[in-house]
Every structure is written in structure tokens, then in C-alpha cells.
PDB file of C-alpha atoms in Angstrom:
ATOM      1  CA  ASP A   1       2.521 -12.350   6.239  1.00 60.00           C
ATOM      2  CA  ALA A   2       4.360 -15.493   5.216  1.00 62.00           C
ATOM      3  CA  LYS A   3       5.358 -15.847   1.595  1.00 89.00           C
ATOM      4  CA  THR A   4       4.363 -18.754  -0.598  1.00 94.00           C
ATOM      5  CA  THR A   5       6.086 -20.564  -3.459  1.00 95.00           C
ATOM      6  CA  GLN A   6       4.118 -22.222  -6.246  1.00 96.00           C
ATOM      7  CA  PRO A   7       5.171 -23.775  -9.570  1.00 97.00           C
ATOM      8  CA  PRO A   8       4.448 -21.354 -12.434  1.00 96.00           C
ATOM      9  CA  SER A   9       2.459 -23.859 -14.451  1.00 97.00           C
ATOM     10  CA  MET A  10       1.028 -27.379 -14.463  1.00 97.00           C
ATOM     11  CA  ASP A  11      -0.921 -29.574 -16.849  1.00 97.00           C
ATOM     12  CA  CYS A  12      -3.621 -32.069 -15.979  1.00 96.00           C
ATOM     13  CA  ALA A  13      -5.688 -34.487 -18.062  1.00 97.00           C
ATOM     14  CA  GLU A  14      -9.419 -33.954 -18.010  1.00 97.00           C
ATOM     15  CA  GLY A  15     -11.115 -36.259 -15.498  1.00 96.00           C
ATOM     16  CA  ARG A  16      -7.950 -36.841 -13.503  1.00 97.00           C
ATOM     17  CA  ALA A  17      -7.098 -35.325 -10.145  1.00 97.00           C
ATOM     18  CA  ALA A  18      -5.165 -32.058 -10.211  1.00 98.00           C
ATOM     19  CA  ASN A  19      -2.716 -31.676  -7.322  1.00 98.00           C
ATOM     20  CA  LEU A  20      -1.411 -28.157  -6.892  1.00 98.00           C
ATOM     21  CA  PRO A  21       1.462 -27.740  -4.405  1.00 98.00           C
ATOM     22  CA  CYS A  22       2.329 -24.720  -2.305  1.00 97.00           C
ATOM     23  CA  ASN A  23       5.318 -24.142  -0.030  1.00 96.00           C
ATOM     24  CA  HIS A  24       4.960 -21.787   2.939  1.00 95.00           C
ATOM     25  CA  SER A  25       7.930 -22.701   5.108  1.00 93.00           C
ATOM     26  CA  THR A  26       7.790 -19.468   7.159  1.00 91.00           C
ATOM     27  CA  ILE A  27       4.131 -19.764   8.082  1.00 92.00           C
ATOM     28  CA  SER A  28       3.271 -18.645  11.612  1.00 89.00           C
ATOM     29  CA  GLY A  29       1.056 -20.437  14.064  1.00 87.00           C
ATOM     30  CA  ASN A  30      -1.872 -18.090  13.581  1.00 86.00           C
ATOM     31  CA  GLU A  31      -1.743 -17.995   9.784  1.00 89.00           C
ATOM     32  CA  TYR A  32      -4.254 -19.771   7.615  1.00 91.00           C
ATOM     33  CA  VAL A  33      -3.729 -21.104   4.102  1.00 93.00           C
ATOM     34  CA  TYR A  34      -6.186 -19.747   1.516  1.00 93.00           C
ATOM     35  CA  TRP A  35      -6.685 -20.803  -2.082  1.00 96.00           C
ATOM     36  CA  TYR A  36      -8.270 -18.674  -4.782  1.00 96.00           C
ATOM     37  CA  ARG A  37      -8.478 -19.143  -8.508  1.00 97.00           C
ATOM     38  CA  GLN A  38      -8.842 -16.744 -11.410  1.00 96.00           C
ATOM     39  CA  ILE A  39     -10.484 -17.987 -14.570  1.00 95.00           C
ATOM     40  CA  HIS A  40      -9.350 -16.062 -17.659  1.00 89.00           C
ATOM     41  CA  SER A  41      -9.737 -12.347 -16.860  1.00 84.00           C
ATOM     42  CA  GLN A  42     -12.461 -12.634 -14.229  1.00 93.00           C
ATOM     43  CA  GLY A  43     -12.076 -11.583 -10.610  1.00 94.00           C
ATOM     44  CA  PRO A  44     -10.507 -14.231  -8.352  1.00 95.00           C
ATOM     45  CA  GLN A  45     -12.834 -16.758  -6.731  1.00 95.00           C
ATOM     46  CA  TYR A  46     -12.455 -18.238  -3.242  1.00 94.00           C
ATOM     47  CA  ILE A  47     -11.908 -22.010  -3.168  1.00 96.00           C
ATOM     48  CA  ILE A  48     -11.011 -23.172   0.320  1.00 95.00           C
ATOM     49  CA  HIS A  49      -8.964 -22.364   3.410  1.00 93.00           C
ATOM     50  CA  GLY A  50      -7.477 -24.229   6.369  1.00 93.00           C
ATOM     51  CA  LEU A  51      -5.292 -23.920   9.444  1.00 92.00           C
ATOM     52  CA  LYS A  52      -3.824 -27.361  10.152  1.00 91.00           C
ATOM     53  CA  ASN A  53      -6.474 -29.964   9.478  1.00 85.00           C
ATOM     54  CA  ASN A  54      -7.343 -31.241   6.050  1.00 94.00           C
ATOM     55  CA  GLU A  55     -10.395 -29.542   4.604  1.00 95.00           C
ATOM     56  CA  THR A  56     -12.883 -30.507   1.909  1.00 96.00           C
ATOM     57  CA  ASN A  57     -15.735 -28.687   0.262  1.00 95.00           C
ATOM     58  CA  GLU A  58     -17.732 -29.069  -2.926  1.00 94.00           C
ATOM     59  CA  MET A  59     -14.936 -27.566  -5.005  1.00 93.00           C
ATOM     60  CA  ALA A  60     -11.732 -29.062  -3.672  1.00 97.00           C
ATOM     61  CA  SER A  61      -9.717 -30.632  -0.869  1.00 98.00           C
ATOM     62  CA  LEU A  62      -6.867 -28.990   1.003  1.00 98.00           C
ATOM     63  CA  ILE A  63      -4.120 -31.137   2.485  1.00 97.00           C
ATOM     64  CA  ILE A  64      -1.761 -29.383   4.917  1.00 97.00           C
ATOM     65  CA  THR A  65       1.383 -31.166   6.100  1.00 96.00           C
ATOM     66  CA  GLU A  66       1.804 -31.803   9.784  1.00 95.00           C
ATOM     67  CA  ASP A  67       4.572 -29.216  10.096  1.00 95.00           C
ATOM     68  CA  ARG A  68       2.360 -26.793   8.091  1.00 95.00           C
ATOM     69  CA  LYS A  69       5.238 -25.828   5.835  1.00 95.00           C
ATOM     70  CA  SER A  70       3.452 -26.931   2.688  1.00 96.00           C
ATOM     71  CA  SER A  71       0.011 -27.750   1.376  1.00 97.00           C
ATOM     72  CA  THR A  72      -1.686 -29.267  -1.659  1.00 98.00           C
ATOM     73  CA  LEU A  73      -4.915 -28.252  -3.293  1.00 98.00           C
ATOM     74  CA  ILE A  74      -6.680 -31.197  -4.906  1.00 98.00           C
ATOM     75  CA  LEU A  75      -9.304 -30.897  -7.606  1.00 97.00           C
ATOM     76  CA  PRO A  76     -10.553 -34.500  -7.650  1.00 96.00           C
ATOM     77  CA  HIS A  77     -11.899 -34.674 -11.208  1.00 95.00           C
ATOM     78  CA  ALA A  78     -10.554 -31.780 -13.212  1.00 96.00           C
ATOM     79  CA  THR A  79     -12.635 -30.418 -16.069  1.00 97.00           C
ATOM     80  CA  LEU A  80     -11.761 -27.985 -18.834  1.00 97.00           C
ATOM     81  CA  ARG A  81     -13.547 -25.284 -16.817  1.00 95.00           C
ATOM     82  CA  ASP A  82     -10.937 -25.695 -14.073  1.00 97.00           C
ATOM     83  CA  THR A  83      -8.292 -24.186 -16.345  1.00 97.00           C
ATOM     84  CA  ALA A  84      -7.254 -21.109 -14.374  1.00 97.00           C
ATOM     85  CA  VAL A  85      -4.553 -19.442 -12.309  1.00 97.00           C
ATOM     86  CA  TYR A  86      -4.548 -20.807  -8.750  1.00 98.00           C
ATOM     87  CA  TYR A  87      -3.256 -18.657  -5.914  1.00 96.00           C
ATOM     88  CA  CYS A  88      -2.054 -19.958  -2.548  1.00 96.00           C
ATOM     89  CA  ILE A  89      -2.009 -17.243   0.143  1.00 93.00           C
ATOM     90  CA  VAL A  90      -1.234 -17.298   3.846  1.00 91.00           C
ATOM     91  CA  ARG A  91      -2.691 -14.746   6.212  1.00 86.00           C
ATOM     92  CA  PRO A  92      -3.468 -14.448   9.911  1.00 79.00           C
ATOM     93  CA  GLY A  93      -6.928 -15.747  10.638  1.00 71.00           C
ATOM     94  CA  SER A  94      -7.487 -12.915  13.051  1.00 69.00           C
ATOM     95  CA  SER A  95      -6.420 -10.297  10.530  1.00 68.00           C
ATOM     96  CA  ASN A  96      -7.859  -6.894  11.363  1.00 73.00           C
ATOM     97  CA  THR A  97      -7.694  -5.827   7.745  1.00 77.00           C
ATOM     98  CA  GLY A  98      -8.763  -8.932   5.863  1.00 80.00           C
ATOM     99  CA  LYS A  99      -6.372  -8.099   3.065  1.00 84.00           C
ATOM    100  CA  LEU A 100      -4.822 -10.788   0.896  1.00 88.00           C
ATOM    101  CA  ILE A 101      -1.457 -10.420  -0.807  1.00 88.00           C
ATOM    102  CA  PHE A 102      -1.391 -12.366  -4.064  1.00 90.00           C
ATOM    103  CA  GLY A 103       1.702 -13.966  -5.556  1.00 89.00           C
ATOM    104  CA  GLN A 104       2.132 -15.173  -9.126  1.00 90.00           C
ATOM    105  CA  GLY A 105       0.116 -18.336  -8.689  1.00 94.00           C
ATOM    106  CA  THR A 106       0.098 -21.563 -10.714  1.00 97.00           C
ATOM    107  CA  THR A 107      -1.447 -21.651 -14.156  1.00 97.00           C
ATOM    108  CA  LEU A 108      -3.291 -24.955 -14.429  1.00 98.00           C
ATOM    109  CA  GLN A 109      -4.068 -26.138 -17.938  1.00 98.00           C
ATOM    110  CA  VAL A 110      -6.593 -28.967 -18.092  1.00 97.00           C
ATOM    111  CA  LYS A 111      -6.261 -30.832 -21.368  1.00 97.00           C
ATOM    112  CA  PRO A 112      -8.826 -33.069 -23.112  1.00 95.00           C
TER     113      PRO A 112
ATOM    114  CA  ASN S   1     -27.804  -9.439  -4.351  1.00 72.00           C
ATOM    115  CA  ALA S   2     -25.708  -7.888  -7.084  1.00 83.00           C
ATOM    116  CA  GLY S   3     -22.494  -8.465  -5.098  1.00 94.00           C
ATOM    117  CA  VAL S   4     -19.639  -6.142  -6.055  1.00 97.00           C
ATOM    118  CA  THR S   5     -20.342  -3.835  -8.967  1.00 97.00           C
ATOM    119  CA  GLN S   6     -17.639  -1.892 -10.783  1.00 97.00           C
ATOM    120  CA  THR S   7     -18.041   0.863 -13.349  1.00 96.00           C
ATOM    121  CA  PRO S   8     -16.928   1.520 -15.996  1.00 97.00           C
ATOM    122  CA  LYS S   9     -15.893  -1.853 -17.433  1.00 96.00           C
ATOM    123  CA  PHE S  10     -13.650  -0.245 -20.036  1.00 97.00           C
ATOM    124  CA  ARG S  11     -12.070   3.170 -20.314  1.00 96.00           C
ATOM    125  CA  ILE S  12      -9.393   4.834 -22.410  1.00 97.00           C
ATOM    126  CA  LEU S  13      -7.648   7.869 -20.928  1.00 96.00           C
ATOM    127  CA  LYS S  14      -5.125  10.282 -22.286  1.00 97.00           C
ATOM    128  CA  ILE S  15      -1.948  10.956 -20.330  1.00 97.00           C
ATOM    129  CA  GLY S  16      -2.600  13.540 -17.637  1.00 96.00           C
ATOM    130  CA  GLN S  17      -6.366  13.023 -17.471  1.00 97.00           C
ATOM    131  CA  SER S  18      -8.092  12.041 -14.253  1.00 96.00           C
ATOM    132  CA  MET S  19     -10.939   9.683 -13.569  1.00 96.00           C
ATOM    133  CA  THR S  20     -12.732   7.760 -10.855  1.00 97.00           C
ATOM    134  CA  LEU S  21     -13.418   4.040 -10.880  1.00 98.00           C
ATOM    135  CA  GLN S  22     -16.602   3.321  -9.007  1.00 98.00           C
ATOM    136  CA  CYS S  23     -17.161   0.315  -6.735  1.00 98.00           C
ATOM    137  CA  THR S  24     -20.252  -0.531  -4.751  1.00 98.00           C
ATOM    138  CA  GLN S  25     -21.251  -3.627  -2.784  1.00 97.00           C
ATOM    139  CA  ASP S  26     -24.624  -4.632  -1.384  1.00 96.00           C
ATOM    140  CA  MET S  27     -23.474  -7.297   1.084  1.00 94.00           C
ATOM    141  CA  ASN S  28     -22.916  -4.900   4.004  1.00 92.00           C
ATOM    142  CA  HIS S  29     -19.252  -5.911   4.147  1.00 93.00           C
ATOM    143  CA  ASN S  30     -16.942  -3.954   6.423  1.00 91.00           C
ATOM    144  CA  TYR S  31     -13.814  -4.430   4.358  1.00 93.00           C
ATOM    145  CA  MET S  32     -13.211  -3.258   0.812  1.00 95.00           C
ATOM    146  CA  TYR S  33     -10.141  -3.403  -1.445  1.00 95.00           C
ATOM    147  CA  TRP S  34      -8.748  -2.186  -4.725  1.00 97.00           C
ATOM    148  CA  TYR S  35      -6.314  -4.347  -6.676  1.00 97.00           C
ATOM    149  CA  ARG S  36      -4.646  -3.896 -10.024  1.00 97.00           C
ATOM    150  CA  GLN S  37      -3.463  -6.643 -12.319  1.00 96.00           C
ATOM    151  CA  ASP S  38      -0.970  -6.090 -15.096  1.00 94.00           C
ATOM    152  CA  PRO S  39      -0.832  -8.576 -18.001  1.00 88.00           C
ATOM    153  CA  GLY S  40       0.511 -11.973 -16.941  1.00 85.00           C
ATOM    154  CA  MET S  41       0.998 -10.868 -13.344  1.00 89.00           C
ATOM    155  CA  GLY S  42      -0.705 -11.462 -10.041  1.00 90.00           C
ATOM    156  CA  LEU S  43      -2.920  -8.930  -8.292  1.00 94.00           C
ATOM    157  CA  LYS S  44      -1.350  -6.033  -6.414  1.00 95.00           C
ATOM    158  CA  LEU S  45      -3.182  -4.322  -3.556  1.00 95.00           C
ATOM    159  CA  ILE S  46      -3.571  -0.572  -4.089  1.00 97.00           C
ATOM    160  CA  TYR S  47      -5.694   0.583  -1.149  1.00 96.00           C
ATOM    161  CA  TYR S  48      -8.035  -0.963   1.335  1.00 95.00           C
ATOM    162  CA  SER S  49     -10.634   0.108   3.869  1.00 94.00           C
ATOM    163  CA  VAL S  50     -11.841  -1.545   7.069  1.00 92.00           C
ATOM    164  CA  GLY S  51     -14.899   0.668   7.409  1.00 92.00           C
ATOM    165  CA  ALA S  52     -16.472   3.986   6.530  1.00 93.00           C
ATOM    166  CA  GLY S  53     -14.000   6.808   7.010  1.00 94.00           C
ATOM    167  CA  ILE S  54     -10.982   4.481   7.314  1.00 94.00           C
ATOM    168  CA  THR S  55      -8.580   3.777   4.464  1.00 96.00           C
ATOM    169  CA  ASP S  56      -4.990   2.628   4.221  1.00 94.00           C
ATOM    170  CA  LYS S  57      -2.302   2.066   1.613  1.00 95.00           C
ATOM    171  CA  GLY S  58      -1.552  -1.297   0.102  1.00 94.00           C
ATOM    172  CA  GLU S  59       1.446  -2.420  -1.927  1.00 93.00           C
ATOM    173  CA  VAL S  60       1.193   0.057  -4.827  1.00 96.00           C
ATOM    174  CA  PRO S  61      -0.683   3.224  -3.755  1.00 97.00           C
ATOM    175  CA  ASN S  62       1.253   5.859  -5.691  1.00 96.00           C
ATOM    176  CA  GLY S  63      -0.846   7.738  -8.230  1.00 95.00           C
ATOM    177  CA  TYR S  64      -4.159   6.782  -6.632  1.00 97.00           C
ATOM    178  CA  ASN S  65      -6.531   8.065  -3.992  1.00 97.00           C
ATOM    179  CA  VAL S  66      -9.548   6.536  -2.302  1.00 97.00           C
ATOM    180  CA  SER S  67     -12.363   7.535   0.002  1.00 96.00           C
ATOM    181  CA  ARG S  68     -14.931   5.566   1.976  1.00 97.00           C
ATOM    182  CA  SER S  69     -17.821   7.776   2.990  1.00 96.00           C
ATOM    183  CA  THR S  70     -20.356   4.920   3.134  1.00 96.00           C
ATOM    184  CA  THR S  71     -20.195   1.194   3.826  1.00 95.00           C
ATOM    185  CA  GLU S  72     -21.343   0.446   0.276  1.00 96.00           C
ATOM    186  CA  ASP S  73     -19.037   2.593  -1.843  1.00 97.00           C
ATOM    187  CA  PHE S  74     -15.272   2.666  -2.308  1.00 98.00           C
ATOM    188  CA  PRO S  75     -14.256   4.802  -5.315  1.00 98.00           C
ATOM    189  CA  LEU S  76     -10.693   4.810  -6.663  1.00 98.00           C
ATOM    190  CA  ARG S  77      -9.414   8.088  -8.048  1.00 97.00           C
ATOM    191  CA  LEU S  78      -6.618   8.294 -10.630  1.00 96.00           C
ATOM    192  CA  GLU S  79      -4.977  11.698 -10.811  1.00 89.00           C
ATOM    193  CA  LEU S  80      -2.757  12.614 -13.767  1.00 93.00           C
ATOM    194  CA  ALA S  81      -3.035   9.269 -15.548  1.00 95.00           C
ATOM    195  CA  ALA S  82       0.202   7.704 -16.802  1.00 96.00           C
ATOM    196  CA  PRO S  83       0.813   4.790 -19.211  1.00 96.00           C
ATOM    197  CA  SER S  84       2.084   2.751 -16.233  1.00 96.00           C
ATOM    198  CA  GLN S  85      -1.472   2.784 -14.867  1.00 96.00           C
ATOM    199  CA  THR S  86      -2.737   0.784 -17.821  1.00 97.00           C
ATOM    200  CA  SER S  87      -4.098  -2.282 -16.078  1.00 97.00           C
ATOM    201  CA  VAL S  88      -7.182  -4.194 -15.019  1.00 97.00           C
ATOM    202  CA  TYR S  89      -8.578  -2.946 -11.729  1.00 98.00           C
ATOM    203  CA  PHE S  90     -10.511  -5.182  -9.383  1.00 98.00           C
ATOM    204  CA  CYS S  91     -12.581  -4.105  -6.424  1.00 98.00           C
ATOM    205  CA  ALA S  92     -13.366  -6.613  -3.675  1.00 96.00           C
ATOM    206  CA  SER S  93     -15.160  -6.752  -0.359  1.00 95.00           C
ATOM    207  CA  SER S  94     -15.290  -9.115   2.614  1.00 92.00           C
ATOM    208  CA  TRP S  95     -16.547  -9.663   6.119  1.00 85.00           C
ATOM    209  CA  ALA S  96     -14.153  -9.430   8.986  1.00 77.00           C
ATOM    210  CA  GLY S  97     -13.176 -12.760  10.511  1.00 71.00           C
ATOM    211  CA  VAL S  98     -11.285 -15.946   9.766  1.00 68.00           C
ATOM    212  CA  THR S  99     -13.173 -17.018   6.676  1.00 72.00           C
ATOM    213  CA  GLY S 100     -12.948 -13.533   5.283  1.00 75.00           C
ATOM    214  CA  GLU S 101     -13.808 -14.666   1.781  1.00 87.00           C
ATOM    215  CA  LEU S 102     -13.131 -11.858  -0.658  1.00 92.00           C
ATOM    216  CA  PHE S 103     -15.832 -11.232  -3.255  1.00 94.00           C
ATOM    217  CA  PHE S 104     -14.514  -9.612  -6.408  1.00 96.00           C
ATOM    218  CA  GLY S 105     -16.105  -7.434  -9.026  1.00 96.00           C
ATOM    219  CA  GLU S 106     -15.775  -8.156 -12.740  1.00 95.00           C
ATOM    220  CA  GLY S 107     -12.954  -5.694 -13.193  1.00 97.00           C
ATOM    221  CA  SER S 108     -12.393  -2.392 -14.977  1.00 97.00           C
ATOM    222  CA  ARG S 109      -9.972  -2.376 -17.881  1.00 97.00           C
ATOM    223  CA  LEU S 110      -8.137   0.927 -18.136  1.00 97.00           C
ATOM    224  CA  THR S 111      -5.846   1.989 -20.962  1.00 97.00           C
ATOM    225  CA  VAL S 112      -3.781   5.176 -20.764  1.00 96.00           C
ATOM    226  CA  LEU S 113      -2.446   6.463 -24.077  1.00 95.00           C
TER     227      LEU S 113
END
């Protein structure tokens, strides 16, 4: 599975958009980009995933560059409850194991 | 649905003791996983299973064993506990397929002294 690179930490003001980048320059054609987050010591929570088109759901938007070598997770109006570690993971969509390999992630601190 | 349930939530072991972390899910998911997370680190995959009777090693399997006799249950066995196994353990499950959203339990915090 392709590896990802994320900044270790980021800050964001409450109410502003949080833009979390992820580099995955070795991504293969059949690999999807997945985002999860882990609030404090809870189990990780699924946010969103995409292949090549931009995706949006009630939690966030995912912007994937045309060459698919990088992506950005956007939390449009960050709140204090969005303070968490955010993980960007790439994995084949047709995986026959479903497993996800987590990296270090980005610690997002939302400040009042 | 209760989702993924892990027991116990906390446990202290002495070096050399053994124990089993229990994990059960009620979503009829095919796939189940065990991860560990050391302080300040990301999750590491220990073992996973794609169905009853089928298990395979992940990134850090040494010192652990698993079994999958039913779709619902995926216990993790620690033999001869060592201080290096002090960690938070997360069990997860998912459907097969592209979305393959993993659902995680609340975690089991294990300390080996």
C-alpha cells in the first residue's frame, strides 16, 4: 500500500476552515484515500474516502489533486470538538482484507 | 446495535502472566482487526481476520495469538506478558468492499509491570 506524509501538527481558529494536507505520491490507480480521526483516547472514527473526484459529506470535504499525488481534508467550520489526530491512509478499494495501515497522523488543535 | 465491544477496559498484568482480550461485534461484519497504540504513536495492526476460521498476521504479531471461531468474536491472547506490551488495544470490524469503514471499540488499556 502507498505511504502517506502528513504534517505532525496544525492549529486552527474555532469557526474557521481547517485544511489538512496529505501527500501520497506513490499512490496506485486502484488505491483510495481514506481519512479517519481519533479524538483523545477513543477508537478512530471514519470521516470520508475518495478515489479521484472531490467528495463531501456531513463531516468534511475531500479534495484530491488531478494527479492524485496529494489530497486535502477540509473541515469547513472547525469547532473545539474537532481537536483530534487525523489520519490519511491509502488502500486498494478492492482490498480482500480490508485492513488499514495507520501512520502518525496530524494532530489538529482547534483554538478558541 | 452495540457495535464493537471490548473487555476488559483496563487490566494490570505481572510480567509472565497471560490473558485474553475479548472482542465481539453485532454487525455481522466479515472482517475483524486488532490494533495496538503506544503513547503518542499511531495504531499498529497486530492480527486480522477475513472470516471465521481465517486469521493472518499484521505489522506487529509477535507475542500475541488470535482465533476466530465465530463471525462475532475475535479474542486476542497475550502469552507471557512483557512490559513492551503495555499499550492500548483496539478491536475493529468492517464489511468487505470499497467503503470498508472500520468500526472501532472503545479500547482496552493494558499495563504490564
